[in-house]
Amino acid sequence: DLSEFNSLRANKVYASLAKRPNLLSEAYTPACLDFRGSLSLDRVQKEIIIQASKNGRCLGVIQWIKAKLFDDIYYENNPTIAGYHSHWQTPIYFFDEPIELIVGNKISIIYTMNGTSSWFSLNRK
């Protein structure tokens, strides 16, 4: 059991996923950025409540992008889509300890974004 070392490892990793991840909730959009006009890159921090739609062990948060390119033309690098392949690696934000979830359980996530990056962490209120 090496769990005592969890606080020493990087909580955010970038992965090229060989298999589709097993998501335990529906996707949630923490932020929308509009690049057509002046873009505010102020620091944003907010709480997100996510509800489990499946039972399972939750290791953390997985992130991907969905970009509206024109009218009804989108690019999305969602790693759960069949045939998915992207040159962009998938950011995964690990919790210090896994959480066992049952359908309907809610967890609180803190989302932070600044001008150059975003971050997700478990809210231990």
Short mmCIF file of C-alpha atoms in Angstrom, two decimals:
data_model
loop_
_atom_site.label_atom_id
_atom_site.label_comp_id
_atom_site.label_asym_id
_atom_site.label_seq_id
_atom_site.Cartn_x
_atom_site.Cartn_y
_atom_site.Cartn_z
CA ASP A 1 0.00 0.00 0.00
CA LEU A 2 1.75 3.13 -1.26
CA SER A 3 -1.16 5.49 -0.57
CA GLU A 4 1.01 7.60 1.76
CA PHE A 5 2.85 8.78 -1.38
CA ASN A 6 -0.33 10.02 -3.12
CA SER A 7 0.27 13.60 -2.00
CA LEU A 8 3.70 13.54 -3.69
CA ARG A 9 2.52 12.52 -7.17
CA ALA A 10 1.22 14.92 -9.78
CA ASN A 11 -2.57 15.26 -9.53
CA LYS A 12 -2.86 16.30 -13.18
CA VAL A 13 -1.54 13.99 -15.88
CA TYR A 14 -1.92 13.93 -19.64
CA ALA A 15 -2.72 10.54 -21.12
CA SER A 16 -3.13 9.02 -24.55
CA LEU A 17 -5.94 6.63 -23.70
CA ALA A 18 -5.82 3.21 -25.33
CA LYS A 19 -9.33 2.32 -24.12
CA ARG A 20 -12.45 4.39 -23.64
CA PRO A 21 -12.78 5.53 -20.01
CA ASN A 22 -15.74 4.42 -17.91
CA LEU A 23 -17.43 7.69 -16.98
CA LEU A 24 -19.54 7.63 -13.82
CA SER A 25 -21.53 10.80 -14.57
CA GLU A 26 -22.90 12.78 -17.46
CA ALA A 27 -20.55 15.36 -19.01
CA TYR A 28 -20.59 18.81 -17.43
CA THR A 29 -19.49 22.07 -19.07
CA PRO A 30 -17.59 24.14 -16.48
CA ALA A 31 -16.78 27.04 -18.82
CA CYS A 32 -17.55 28.44 -22.26
CA LEU A 33 -15.06 30.73 -23.96
CA ASP A 34 -16.00 32.94 -26.91
CA PHE A 35 -12.91 33.65 -29.02
CA ARG A 36 -14.77 35.88 -31.50
CA GLY A 37 -14.57 39.05 -29.40
CA SER A 38 -12.53 40.31 -26.51
CA LEU A 39 -11.77 37.38 -24.27
CA SER A 40 -11.66 37.87 -20.52
CA LEU A 41 -8.95 35.73 -19.00
CA ASP A 42 -9.72 36.64 -15.41
CA ARG A 43 -9.30 33.94 -12.79
CA VAL A 44 -12.50 31.98 -12.22
CA GLN A 45 -13.15 29.55 -9.39
CA LYS A 46 -16.46 27.81 -8.79
CA GLU A 47 -18.01 24.77 -7.21
CA ILE A 48 -19.49 22.12 -9.49
CA ILE A 49 -21.84 19.48 -8.09
CA ILE A 50 -21.65 16.27 -10.12
CA GLN A 51 -24.13 13.43 -9.67
CA ALA A 52 -23.17 9.81 -10.31
CA SER A 53 -25.14 8.12 -13.08
CA LYS A 54 -23.31 4.79 -12.57
CA ASN A 55 -21.91 2.84 -9.66
CA GLY A 56 -18.13 2.59 -9.47
CA ARG A 57 -14.81 3.75 -8.15
CA CYS A 58 -14.11 7.37 -9.10
CA LEU A 59 -10.43 8.16 -9.50
CA GLY A 60 -10.83 11.79 -10.49
CA VAL A 61 -12.01 14.11 -13.27
CA ILE A 62 -11.35 13.72 -16.99
CA GLN A 63 -11.44 16.74 -19.29
CA TRP A 64 -11.90 17.29 -23.02
CA ILE A 65 -12.88 20.14 -25.32
CA LYS A 66 -15.84 20.80 -27.57
CA ALA A 67 -15.38 23.72 -29.95
CA LYS A 68 -18.05 25.26 -32.13
CA LEU A 69 -16.27 26.08 -35.36
CA PHE A 70 -19.20 27.36 -37.41
CA ASP A 71 -23.00 27.20 -37.07
CA ASP A 72 -23.53 23.45 -36.56
CA ILE A 73 -19.89 22.36 -37.11
CA TYR A 74 -18.13 21.19 -33.94
CA TYR A 75 -14.82 19.61 -33.02
CA GLU A 76 -14.86 17.43 -29.91
CA ASN A 77 -12.09 15.19 -28.59
CA ASN A 78 -14.37 13.23 -26.24
CA PRO A 79 -12.46 10.01 -25.39
CA THR A 80 -15.71 8.04 -24.96
CA ILE A 81 -16.77 8.40 -28.61
CA ALA A 82 -16.32 5.21 -30.68
CA GLY A 83 -13.44 5.59 -33.12
CA TYR A 84 -12.03 8.50 -31.12
CA HIS A 85 -8.52 9.53 -31.96
CA SER A 86 -6.87 12.85 -31.31
CA HIS A 87 -3.33 14.13 -31.22
CA TRP A 88 -4.30 16.07 -28.08
CA GLN A 89 -3.73 14.10 -24.92
CA THR A 90 -6.51 13.81 -22.36
CA PRO A 91 -6.03 15.69 -19.06
CA ILE A 92 -6.94 13.64 -16.00
CA TYR A 93 -7.12 15.21 -12.53
CA PHE A 94 -6.68 12.48 -9.89
CA PHE A 95 -8.10 12.67 -6.39
CA ASP A 96 -5.76 11.81 -3.50
CA GLU A 97 -7.95 8.78 -2.78
CA PRO A 98 -10.56 7.04 -4.98
CA ILE A 99 -14.22 7.56 -4.05
CA GLU A 100 -16.77 4.75 -4.24
CA LEU A 101 -19.92 6.12 -5.88
CA ILE A 102 -23.46 4.80 -6.06
CA VAL A 103 -25.97 6.12 -8.59
CA GLY A 104 -27.39 9.38 -7.25
CA ASN A 105 -24.37 10.26 -5.05
CA LYS A 106 -23.18 13.83 -5.48
CA ILE A 107 -19.63 15.07 -5.20
CA SER A 108 -18.39 18.64 -5.04
CA ILE A 109 -15.59 19.63 -7.41
CA ILE A 110 -13.74 22.95 -7.38
CA TYR A 111 -13.04 24.22 -10.89
CA THR A 112 -10.35 26.88 -11.32
CA MET A 113 -9.39 28.60 -14.56
CA ASN A 114 -6.88 31.34 -15.18
CA GLY A 115 -5.65 32.81 -18.44
CA THR A 116 -3.56 29.79 -19.39
CA SER A 117 -4.89 26.69 -17.66
CA SER A 118 -7.72 24.98 -15.85
CA TRP A 119 -7.76 22.76 -12.78
CA PHE A 120 -10.24 20.43 -11.06
CA SER A 121 -9.99 19.21 -7.46
CA LEU A 122 -12.23 17.42 -5.00
CA ASN A 123 -13.91 19.82 -2.58
CA ARG A 124 -13.35 18.43 0.90
CA LYS A 125 -15.74 20.79 2.68
#
